[in-house]
Short mmCIF file of C-alpha atoms in Angstrom, two decimals:
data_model
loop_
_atom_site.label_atom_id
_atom_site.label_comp_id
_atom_site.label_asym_id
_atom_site.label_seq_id
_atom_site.Cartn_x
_atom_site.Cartn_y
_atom_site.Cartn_z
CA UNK A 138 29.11 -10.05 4.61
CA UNK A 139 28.52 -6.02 5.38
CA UNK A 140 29.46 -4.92 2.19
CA UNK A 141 27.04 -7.70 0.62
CA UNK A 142 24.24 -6.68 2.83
CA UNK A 143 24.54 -3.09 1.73
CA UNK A 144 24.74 -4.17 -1.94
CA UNK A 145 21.79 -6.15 -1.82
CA UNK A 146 19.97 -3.53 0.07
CA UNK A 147 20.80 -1.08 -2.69
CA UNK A 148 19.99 -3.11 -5.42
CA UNK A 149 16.39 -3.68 -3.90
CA UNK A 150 16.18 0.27 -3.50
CA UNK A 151 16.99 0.42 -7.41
CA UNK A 152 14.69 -1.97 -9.03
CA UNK A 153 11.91 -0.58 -6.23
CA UNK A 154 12.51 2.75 -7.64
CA UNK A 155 12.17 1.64 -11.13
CA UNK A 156 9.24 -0.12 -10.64
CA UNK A 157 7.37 2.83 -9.12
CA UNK A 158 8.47 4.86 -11.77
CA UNK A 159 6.84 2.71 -14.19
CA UNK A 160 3.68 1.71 -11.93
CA UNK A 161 2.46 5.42 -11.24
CA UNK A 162 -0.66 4.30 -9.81
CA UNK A 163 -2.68 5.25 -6.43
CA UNK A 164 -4.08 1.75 -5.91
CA UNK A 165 -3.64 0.17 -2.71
CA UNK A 166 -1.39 -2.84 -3.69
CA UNK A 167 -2.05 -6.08 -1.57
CA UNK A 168 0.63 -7.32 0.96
CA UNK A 169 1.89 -9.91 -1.57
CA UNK A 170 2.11 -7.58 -4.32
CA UNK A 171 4.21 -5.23 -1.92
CA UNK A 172 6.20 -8.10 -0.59
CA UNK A 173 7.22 -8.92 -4.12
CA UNK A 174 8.24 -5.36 -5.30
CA UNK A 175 9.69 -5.16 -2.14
CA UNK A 176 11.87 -8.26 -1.61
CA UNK A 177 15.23 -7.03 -1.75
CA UNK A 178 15.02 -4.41 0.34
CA UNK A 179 13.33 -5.96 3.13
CA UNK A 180 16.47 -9.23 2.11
CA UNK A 181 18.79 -6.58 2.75
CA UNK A 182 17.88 -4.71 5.48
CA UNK A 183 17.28 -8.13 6.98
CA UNK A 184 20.77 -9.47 6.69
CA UNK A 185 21.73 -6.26 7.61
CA UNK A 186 20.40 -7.06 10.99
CA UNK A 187 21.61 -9.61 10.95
CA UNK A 188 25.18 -9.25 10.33
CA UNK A 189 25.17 -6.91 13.02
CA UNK A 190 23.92 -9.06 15.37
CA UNK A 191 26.67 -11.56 14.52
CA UNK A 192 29.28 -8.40 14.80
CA UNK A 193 28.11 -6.90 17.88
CA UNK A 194 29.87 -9.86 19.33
CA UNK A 195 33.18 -9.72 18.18
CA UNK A 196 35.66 -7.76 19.74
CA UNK A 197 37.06 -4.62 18.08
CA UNK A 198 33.75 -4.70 15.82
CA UNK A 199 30.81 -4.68 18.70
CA UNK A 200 29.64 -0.50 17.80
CA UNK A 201 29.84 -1.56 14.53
CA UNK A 202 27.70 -4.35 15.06
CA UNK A 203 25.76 -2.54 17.09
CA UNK A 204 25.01 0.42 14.74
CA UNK A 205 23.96 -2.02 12.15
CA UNK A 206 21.73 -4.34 14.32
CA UNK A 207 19.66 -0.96 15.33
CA UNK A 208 19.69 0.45 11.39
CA UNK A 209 18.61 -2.90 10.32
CA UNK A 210 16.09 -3.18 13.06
CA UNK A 211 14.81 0.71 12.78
CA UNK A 212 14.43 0.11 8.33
CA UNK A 213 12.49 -2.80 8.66
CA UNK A 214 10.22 -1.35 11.32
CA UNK A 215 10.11 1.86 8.93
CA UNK A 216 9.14 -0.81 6.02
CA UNK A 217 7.13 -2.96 7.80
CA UNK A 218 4.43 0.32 9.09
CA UNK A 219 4.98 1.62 5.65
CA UNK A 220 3.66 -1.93 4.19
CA UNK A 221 0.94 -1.89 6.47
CA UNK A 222 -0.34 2.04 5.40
CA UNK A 223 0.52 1.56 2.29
CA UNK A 224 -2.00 -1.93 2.36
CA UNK A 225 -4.55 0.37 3.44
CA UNK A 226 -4.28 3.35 0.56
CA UNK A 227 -2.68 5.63 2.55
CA UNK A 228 0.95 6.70 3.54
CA UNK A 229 2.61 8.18 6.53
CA UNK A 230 6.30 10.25 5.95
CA UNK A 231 7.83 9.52 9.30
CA UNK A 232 7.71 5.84 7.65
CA UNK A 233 9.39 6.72 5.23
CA UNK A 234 12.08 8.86 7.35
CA UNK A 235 12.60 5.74 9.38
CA UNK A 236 13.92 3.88 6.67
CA UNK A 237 16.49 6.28 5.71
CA UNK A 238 17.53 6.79 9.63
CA UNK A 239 18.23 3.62 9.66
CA UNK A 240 20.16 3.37 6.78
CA UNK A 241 22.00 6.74 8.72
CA UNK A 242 22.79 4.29 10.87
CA UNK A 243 24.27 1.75 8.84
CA UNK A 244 27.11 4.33 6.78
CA UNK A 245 28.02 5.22 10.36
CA UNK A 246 28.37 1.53 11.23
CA UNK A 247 30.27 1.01 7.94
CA UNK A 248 32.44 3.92 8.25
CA UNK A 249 33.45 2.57 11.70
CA UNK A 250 33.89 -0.87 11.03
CA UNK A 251 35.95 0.18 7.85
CA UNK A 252 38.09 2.04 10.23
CA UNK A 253 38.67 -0.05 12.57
CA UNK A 254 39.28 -2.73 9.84
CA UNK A 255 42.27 -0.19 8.65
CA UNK A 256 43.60 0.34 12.04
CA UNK A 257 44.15 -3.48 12.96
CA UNK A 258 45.75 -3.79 9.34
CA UNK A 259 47.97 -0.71 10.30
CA UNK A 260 48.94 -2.68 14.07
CA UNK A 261 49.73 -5.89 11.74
CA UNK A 262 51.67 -4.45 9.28
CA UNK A 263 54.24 -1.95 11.14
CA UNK A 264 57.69 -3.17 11.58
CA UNK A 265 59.51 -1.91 14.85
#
């Protein structure tokens, strides 16, 4: 479910920069208009946070699930402000930055979990 959360997360990155590269424009867009363009990144990051929370409870996976309950929680803050500026014709960079921190913290919460994944199939697999 990770993996899929990422995927999804990076697919709504994709099509949102496509769109803005083809909707150059210094309008203020509506909230519905931004939650549209916006959907699969705010999905993503949203069962990002999810997943975490779900992981932070299992044993052997709780940083993990940890790292990616705070990324998901810090991106859709970072969204969520960035929505609300945006709304209003104007932008703030530190938005911005706290979308990609919390995505930091998501590789790091995939790189661990993918370790840790490795290590318990190393345990399982060794013959004495």
């Amino acid at each position: 479910m990770a993996f899929a959360a990422v995927a999804v997360y990076l697919f709504g990155q994709a099509f949102d920069t496509y769109w803005h590269a083809k909707n150059v424009s210094f309008v203020p867009e509506p909230p519905n208009a931004l939650w549209t363009i916006h959907l699969g990144i705010y999905s993503g990051a949203a069962i990002i946070l999810v997943t975490g929370s779900a992981l932070a409870f299992q044993a052997g996976f709780r940083i993990s699930g940890w790292l990616f309950a705070a990324g998901g929680a810090v991106e859709l803050a970072g969204f969520f402000l960035d929505m609300w500026k945006h709304s209003q014709g104007t932008s703030v960079d530190f938005y911005h930055d706290l979308v990609w921190y919390g995505f930091g913290l998501v590789v790091v919460g995939m790189v661990r979990m993918e370790a840790m994944r490795r290590n318990r199939l190393g345990v399982s697999h060794r013959s004495d």
